[in-house]
Every structure is written in structure tokens, then in C-alpha cells.
PDB file of C-alpha atoms in Angstrom:
ATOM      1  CA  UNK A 280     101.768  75.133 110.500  1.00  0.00           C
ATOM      2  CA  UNK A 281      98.900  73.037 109.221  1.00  0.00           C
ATOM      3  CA  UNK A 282      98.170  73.063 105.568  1.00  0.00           C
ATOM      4  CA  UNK A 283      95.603  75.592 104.881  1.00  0.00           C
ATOM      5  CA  UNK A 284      92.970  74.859 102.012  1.00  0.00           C
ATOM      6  CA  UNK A 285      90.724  77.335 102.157  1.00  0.00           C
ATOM      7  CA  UNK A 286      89.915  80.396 100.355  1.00  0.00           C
ATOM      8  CA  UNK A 287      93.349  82.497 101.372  1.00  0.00           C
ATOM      9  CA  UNK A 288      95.704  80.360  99.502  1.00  0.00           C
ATOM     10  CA  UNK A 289      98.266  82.464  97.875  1.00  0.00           C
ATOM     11  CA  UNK A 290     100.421  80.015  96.150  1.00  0.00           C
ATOM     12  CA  UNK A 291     102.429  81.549  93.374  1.00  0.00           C
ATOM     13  CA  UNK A 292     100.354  82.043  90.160  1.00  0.00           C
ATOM     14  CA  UNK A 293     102.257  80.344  87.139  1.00  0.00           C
ATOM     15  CA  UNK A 294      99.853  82.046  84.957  1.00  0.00           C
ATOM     16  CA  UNK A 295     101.904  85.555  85.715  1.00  0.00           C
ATOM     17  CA  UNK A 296     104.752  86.593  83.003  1.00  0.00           C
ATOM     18  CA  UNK A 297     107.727  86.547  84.583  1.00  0.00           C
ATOM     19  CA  UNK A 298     110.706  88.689  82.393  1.00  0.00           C
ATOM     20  CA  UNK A 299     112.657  86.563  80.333  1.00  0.00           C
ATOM     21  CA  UNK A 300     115.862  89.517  80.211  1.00  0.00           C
ATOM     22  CA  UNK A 301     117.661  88.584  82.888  1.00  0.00           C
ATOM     23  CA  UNK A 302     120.333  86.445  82.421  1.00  0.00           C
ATOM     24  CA  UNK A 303     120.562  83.518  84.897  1.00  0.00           C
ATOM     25  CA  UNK A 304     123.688  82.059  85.838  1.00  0.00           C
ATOM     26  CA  UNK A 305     122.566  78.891  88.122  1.00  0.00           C
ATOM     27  CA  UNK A 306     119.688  77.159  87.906  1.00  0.00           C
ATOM     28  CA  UNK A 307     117.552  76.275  90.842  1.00  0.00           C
ATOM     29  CA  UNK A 308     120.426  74.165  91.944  1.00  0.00           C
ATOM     30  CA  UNK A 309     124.049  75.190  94.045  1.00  0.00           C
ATOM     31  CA  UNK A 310     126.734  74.196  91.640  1.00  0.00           C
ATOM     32  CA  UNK A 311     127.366  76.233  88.808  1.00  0.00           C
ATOM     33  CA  UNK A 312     130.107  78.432  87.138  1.00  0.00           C
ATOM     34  CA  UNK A 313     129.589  82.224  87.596  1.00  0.00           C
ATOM     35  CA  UNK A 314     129.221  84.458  84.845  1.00  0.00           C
ATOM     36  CA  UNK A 315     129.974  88.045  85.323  1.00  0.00           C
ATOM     37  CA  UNK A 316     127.573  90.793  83.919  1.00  0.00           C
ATOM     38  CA  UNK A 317     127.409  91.412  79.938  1.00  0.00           C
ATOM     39  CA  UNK A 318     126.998  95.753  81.695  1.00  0.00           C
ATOM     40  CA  UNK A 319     129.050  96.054  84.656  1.00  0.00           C
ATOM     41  CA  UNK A 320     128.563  99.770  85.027  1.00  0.00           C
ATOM     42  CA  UNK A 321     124.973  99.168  85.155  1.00  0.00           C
ATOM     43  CA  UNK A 322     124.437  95.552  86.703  1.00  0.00           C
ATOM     44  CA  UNK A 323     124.820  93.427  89.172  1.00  0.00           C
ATOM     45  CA  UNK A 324     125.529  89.656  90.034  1.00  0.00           C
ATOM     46  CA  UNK A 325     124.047  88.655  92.470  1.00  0.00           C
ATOM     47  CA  UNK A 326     122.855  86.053  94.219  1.00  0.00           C
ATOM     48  CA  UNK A 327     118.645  84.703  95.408  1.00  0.00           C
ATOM     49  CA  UNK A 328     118.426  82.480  98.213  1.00  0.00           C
ATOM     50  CA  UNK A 329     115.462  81.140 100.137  1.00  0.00           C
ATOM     51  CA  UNK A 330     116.196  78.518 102.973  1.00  0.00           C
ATOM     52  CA  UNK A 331     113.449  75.852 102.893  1.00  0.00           C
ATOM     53  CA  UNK A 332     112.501  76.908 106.653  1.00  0.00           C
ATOM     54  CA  UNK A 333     110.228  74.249 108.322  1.00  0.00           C
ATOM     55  CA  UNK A 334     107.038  74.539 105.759  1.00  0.00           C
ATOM     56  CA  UNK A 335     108.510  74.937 102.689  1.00  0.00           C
ATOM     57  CA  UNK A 336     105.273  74.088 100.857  1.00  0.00           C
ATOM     58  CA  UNK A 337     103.327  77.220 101.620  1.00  0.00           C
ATOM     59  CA  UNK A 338     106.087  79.874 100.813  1.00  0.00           C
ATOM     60  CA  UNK A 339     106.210  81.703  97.715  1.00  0.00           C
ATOM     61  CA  UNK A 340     108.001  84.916  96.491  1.00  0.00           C
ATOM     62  CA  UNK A 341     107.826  87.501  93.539  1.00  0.00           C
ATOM     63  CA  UNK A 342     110.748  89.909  92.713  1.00  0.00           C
ATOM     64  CA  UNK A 343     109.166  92.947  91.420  1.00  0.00           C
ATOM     65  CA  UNK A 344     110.828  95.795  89.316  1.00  0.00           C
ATOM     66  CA  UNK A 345     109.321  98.976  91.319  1.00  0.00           C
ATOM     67  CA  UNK A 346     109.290 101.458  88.472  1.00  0.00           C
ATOM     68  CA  UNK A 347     107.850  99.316  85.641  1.00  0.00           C
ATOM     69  CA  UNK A 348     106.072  96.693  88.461  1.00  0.00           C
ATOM     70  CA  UNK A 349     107.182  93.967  86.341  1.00  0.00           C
ATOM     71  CA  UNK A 350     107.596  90.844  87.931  1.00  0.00           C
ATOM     72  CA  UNK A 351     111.392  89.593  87.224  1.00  0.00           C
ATOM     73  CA  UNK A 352     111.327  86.705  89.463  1.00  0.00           C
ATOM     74  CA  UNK A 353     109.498  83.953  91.142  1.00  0.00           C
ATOM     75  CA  UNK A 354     109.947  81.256  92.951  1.00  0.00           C
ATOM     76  CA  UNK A 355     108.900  78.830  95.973  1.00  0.00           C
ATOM     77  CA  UNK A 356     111.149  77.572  99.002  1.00  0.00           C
ATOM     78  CA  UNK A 357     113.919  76.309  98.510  1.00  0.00           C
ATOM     79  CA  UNK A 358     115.441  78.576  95.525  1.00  0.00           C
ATOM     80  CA  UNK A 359     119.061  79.249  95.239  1.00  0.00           C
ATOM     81  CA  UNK A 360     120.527  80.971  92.074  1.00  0.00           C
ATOM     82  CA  UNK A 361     122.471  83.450  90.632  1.00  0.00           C
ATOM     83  CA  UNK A 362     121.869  86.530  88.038  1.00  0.00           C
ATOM     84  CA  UNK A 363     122.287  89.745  86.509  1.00  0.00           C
ATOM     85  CA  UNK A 364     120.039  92.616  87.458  1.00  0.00           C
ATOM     86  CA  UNK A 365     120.125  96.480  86.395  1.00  0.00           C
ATOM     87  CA  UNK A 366     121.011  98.394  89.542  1.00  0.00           C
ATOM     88  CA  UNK A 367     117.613 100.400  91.036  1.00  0.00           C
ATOM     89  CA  UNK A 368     114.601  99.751  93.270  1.00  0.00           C
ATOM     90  CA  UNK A 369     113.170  96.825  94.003  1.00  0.00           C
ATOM     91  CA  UNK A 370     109.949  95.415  95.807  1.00  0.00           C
ATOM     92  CA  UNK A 371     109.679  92.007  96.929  1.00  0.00           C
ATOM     93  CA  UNK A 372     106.672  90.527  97.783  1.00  0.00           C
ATOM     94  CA  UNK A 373     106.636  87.225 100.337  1.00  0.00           C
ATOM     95  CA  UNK A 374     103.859  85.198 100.227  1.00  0.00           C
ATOM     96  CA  UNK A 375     102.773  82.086 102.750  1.00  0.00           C
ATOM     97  CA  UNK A 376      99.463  79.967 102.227  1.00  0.00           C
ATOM     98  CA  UNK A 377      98.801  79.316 105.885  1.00  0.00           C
ATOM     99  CA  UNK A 378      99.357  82.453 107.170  1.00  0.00           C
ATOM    100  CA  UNK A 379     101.453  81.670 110.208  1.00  0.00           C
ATOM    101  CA  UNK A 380     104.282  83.468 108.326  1.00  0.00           C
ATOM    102  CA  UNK A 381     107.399  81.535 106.945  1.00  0.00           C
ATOM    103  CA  UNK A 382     108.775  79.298 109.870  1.00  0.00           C
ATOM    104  CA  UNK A 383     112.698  80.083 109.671  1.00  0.00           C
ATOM    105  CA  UNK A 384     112.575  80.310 106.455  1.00  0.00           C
ATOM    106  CA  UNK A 385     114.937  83.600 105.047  1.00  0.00           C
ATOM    107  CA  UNK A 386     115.433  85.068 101.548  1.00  0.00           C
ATOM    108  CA  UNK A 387     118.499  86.909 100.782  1.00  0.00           C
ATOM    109  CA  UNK A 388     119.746  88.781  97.921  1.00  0.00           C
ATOM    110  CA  UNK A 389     123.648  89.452  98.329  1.00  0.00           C
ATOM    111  CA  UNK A 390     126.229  90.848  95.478  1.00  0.00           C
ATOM    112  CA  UNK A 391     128.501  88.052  94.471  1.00  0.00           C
ATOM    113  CA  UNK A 392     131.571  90.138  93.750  1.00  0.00           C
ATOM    114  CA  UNK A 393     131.448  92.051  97.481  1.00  0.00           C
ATOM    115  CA  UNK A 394     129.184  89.917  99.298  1.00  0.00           C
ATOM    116  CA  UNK A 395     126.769  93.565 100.485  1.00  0.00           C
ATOM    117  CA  UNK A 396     123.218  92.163 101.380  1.00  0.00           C
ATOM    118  CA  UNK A 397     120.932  93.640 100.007  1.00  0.00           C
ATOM    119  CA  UNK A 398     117.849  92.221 101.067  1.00  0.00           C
ATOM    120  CA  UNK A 399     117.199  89.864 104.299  1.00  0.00           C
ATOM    121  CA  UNK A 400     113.414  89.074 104.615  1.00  0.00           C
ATOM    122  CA  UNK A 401     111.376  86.596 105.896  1.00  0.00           C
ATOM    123  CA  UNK A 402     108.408  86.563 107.654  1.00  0.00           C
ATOM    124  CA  UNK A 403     107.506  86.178 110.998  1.00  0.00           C
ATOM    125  CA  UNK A 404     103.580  85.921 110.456  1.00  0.00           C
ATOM    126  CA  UNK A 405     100.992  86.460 108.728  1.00  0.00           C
ATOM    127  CA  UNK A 406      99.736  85.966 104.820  1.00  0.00           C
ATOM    128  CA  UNK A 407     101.816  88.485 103.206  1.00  0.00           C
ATOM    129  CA  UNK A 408     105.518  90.482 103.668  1.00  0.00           C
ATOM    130  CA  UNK A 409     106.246  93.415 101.147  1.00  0.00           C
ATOM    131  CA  UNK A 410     109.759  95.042 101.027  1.00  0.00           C
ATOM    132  CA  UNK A 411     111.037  97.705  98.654  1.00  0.00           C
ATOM    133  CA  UNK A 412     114.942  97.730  98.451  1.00  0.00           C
ATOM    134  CA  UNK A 413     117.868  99.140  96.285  1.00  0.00           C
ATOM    135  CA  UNK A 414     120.179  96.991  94.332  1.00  0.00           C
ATOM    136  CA  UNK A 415     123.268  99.096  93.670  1.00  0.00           C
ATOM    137  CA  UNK A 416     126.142 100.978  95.548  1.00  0.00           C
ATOM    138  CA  UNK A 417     125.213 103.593  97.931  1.00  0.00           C
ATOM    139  CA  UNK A 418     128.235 105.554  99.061  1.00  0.00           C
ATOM    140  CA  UNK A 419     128.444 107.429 102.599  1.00  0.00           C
ATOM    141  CA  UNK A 420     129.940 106.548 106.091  1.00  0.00           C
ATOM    142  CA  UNK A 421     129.715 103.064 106.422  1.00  0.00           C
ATOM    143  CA  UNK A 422     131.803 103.838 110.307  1.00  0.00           C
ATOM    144  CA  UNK A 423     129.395 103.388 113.147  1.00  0.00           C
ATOM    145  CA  UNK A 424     131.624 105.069 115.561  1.00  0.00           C
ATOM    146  CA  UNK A 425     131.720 108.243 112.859  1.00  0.00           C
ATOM    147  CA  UNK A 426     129.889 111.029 113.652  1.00  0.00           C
ATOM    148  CA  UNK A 427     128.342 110.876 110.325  1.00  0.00           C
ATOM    149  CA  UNK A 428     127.386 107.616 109.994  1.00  0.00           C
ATOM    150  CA  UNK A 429     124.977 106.285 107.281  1.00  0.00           C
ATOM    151  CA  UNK A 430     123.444 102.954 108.236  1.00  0.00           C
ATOM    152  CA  UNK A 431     121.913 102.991 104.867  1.00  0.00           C
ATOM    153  CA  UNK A 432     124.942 103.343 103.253  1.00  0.00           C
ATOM    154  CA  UNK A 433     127.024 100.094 101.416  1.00  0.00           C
ATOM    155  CA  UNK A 434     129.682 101.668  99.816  1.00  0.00           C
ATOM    156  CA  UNK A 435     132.512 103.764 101.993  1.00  0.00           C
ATOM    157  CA  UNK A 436     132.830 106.942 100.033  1.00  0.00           C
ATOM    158  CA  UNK A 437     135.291 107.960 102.800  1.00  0.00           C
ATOM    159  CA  UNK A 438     133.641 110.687 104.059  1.00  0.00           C
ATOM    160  CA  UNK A 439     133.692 109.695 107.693  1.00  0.00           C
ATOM    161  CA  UNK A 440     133.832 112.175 110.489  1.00  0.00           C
ATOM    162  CA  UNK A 441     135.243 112.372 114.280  1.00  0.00           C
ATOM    163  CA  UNK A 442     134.680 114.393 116.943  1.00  0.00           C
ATOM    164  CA  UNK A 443     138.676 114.463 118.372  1.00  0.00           C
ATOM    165  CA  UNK A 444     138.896 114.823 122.234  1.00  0.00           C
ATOM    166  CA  UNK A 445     141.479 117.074 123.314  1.00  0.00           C
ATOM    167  CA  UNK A 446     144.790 115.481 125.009  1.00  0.00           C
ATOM    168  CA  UNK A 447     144.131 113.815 128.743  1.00  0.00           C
ATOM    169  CA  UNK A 448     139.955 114.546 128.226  1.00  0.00           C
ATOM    170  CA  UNK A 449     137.627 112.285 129.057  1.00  0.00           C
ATOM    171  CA  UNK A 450     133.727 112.591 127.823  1.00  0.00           C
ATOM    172  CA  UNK A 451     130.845 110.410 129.565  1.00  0.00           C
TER     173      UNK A 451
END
């Protein structure tokens, strides 16, 4: 899209606090050593990427902390790096300037030690993309062919279930 300059211009506000708690392991750059957790029990690594998409100029992003609606995070497109955040509920709030949405441009937030995606937004148009997630293991089916399955669920807790068809049936 064309650069917008009028009055809708949602670029990200430096003036907002962003929390200084969270320990970040890379820095807006791809090489780095990881660093696991200081509270594993209660924390995950994981990893913040944004793909530059075609307009990277007019994207910007806020990671928000849904009970205490602290903003954690912020950045602009491209952003790559890699932290430690207390497991819970998350919103995150995509901004573009232009409004014609983020042009192939995709932030993802995926667990370093298991690689589970957590988040996988972008979007398609439009000023403004809101999406509350969970960071953390949640256990169920994780089968699709189960008769239980749990397409929420990230974490196998083995409690899959099949329907067994008796010897020589066939069901359509």
C-alpha cells in the first residue's frame, strides 16, 4: 500500500512503558546463544518473529499481559528474538498505518524447547488485528482421527479415544 499520512496513523507509541522483567535472550537480531528460563515450572522460552512482509514501514505490534494489561512487548516489522515469559493469557494487538492490513507479513510466537506455536497472526486488512492466546501446555487429545480430539490442545495427555470396528465391518 501507499503510505498513509493522515489522521489514522497508528505507529507504535514509544511514549508507552513497556515491562522491563522479562529477560531477553536475542536482541532484534538472529544470532545469539539461548538461555533457558531462570523458572522452568512457570516459564517459557520462546521465540517473537515478524516477517518484514512487503510494507514493513506501517506494521507495528504490542504484546499485552491480559490479566494485568501490561504491555510486555513492542516492536515494528522485522523483529526476531527470543525470551522468557510466565505461562498464561495473552492478547496481542497488530497494528498497520495504512490500513490495507499487513501485506504477507506474519508474527509468530513458538516454544523454543518443543517448537508448539502458539500464536500465528497477521493481518489480512484493515487498521487493527487483536488476538488473545495462551502461552503454556494444554494437555488433551492432540489425535485428529480420536474420537476425542482437542484441536485446542498442545500437549498429548494420552487420553485419546477410538471407536473399534468389529472384525470384517466396514462403516461409510
Amino acid at each position: 500500500g501507499k503510505k498513509y499520512l493522515g489522521t489514522n496513523n497508528f505507529k507504535r507509541d514509544r511514549s508507552i512503558p513497556v515491562r522491563k522483567d522479562y529477560r531477553s535472550n536475542r536482541s532484534n537480531s538472529s544470532s545469539s546463544t539461548l538461555r533457558n528460563c531462570s523458572d522452568p515450572d512457570n516459564e517459557l522460552e520462546v521465540s517473537i518473529v515478524l516477517t518484514e512482509g512487503d510494507w514493513p514501514d506501517e506494521i507495528s505490534w504490542f504484546l499485552i499481559d491480559s490479566l494485568s494489561n501490561e504491555t510486555i512487548l513492542s516492536g515494528d516489522a522485522p523483529f526476531d528474538t527470543i525470551l522468557c515469559l510466565p505461562i498464561g493469557y495473552y492478547r496481542l494487538q497488530g497494528l498497520d498505518s495504512y490500513g490495507d492490513g499487513w501485506n504477507n507479513s506474519v508474527l509468530t510466537i513458538v516454544d523454543v524447547s518443543n517448537g508448539t506455536e502458539y500464536l500465528n497472526l497477521t493481518l489480512l486488512n484493515g487498521y487493527e488485528a487483536v488476538q488473545t492466546f495462551y502461552l503454556g501446555p494444554i494437555a488433551g487429545c492432540t489425535d485428529p482421527f480420536a474420537d476425542n480430539y482437542d484441536p485446542s490442545a498442545n500437549t498429548d495427555d494420552g487420553s485419546c479415544e477410538y471407536t473399534l470396528c468389529e472384525e470384517n465391518q466396514v462403516y461409510l
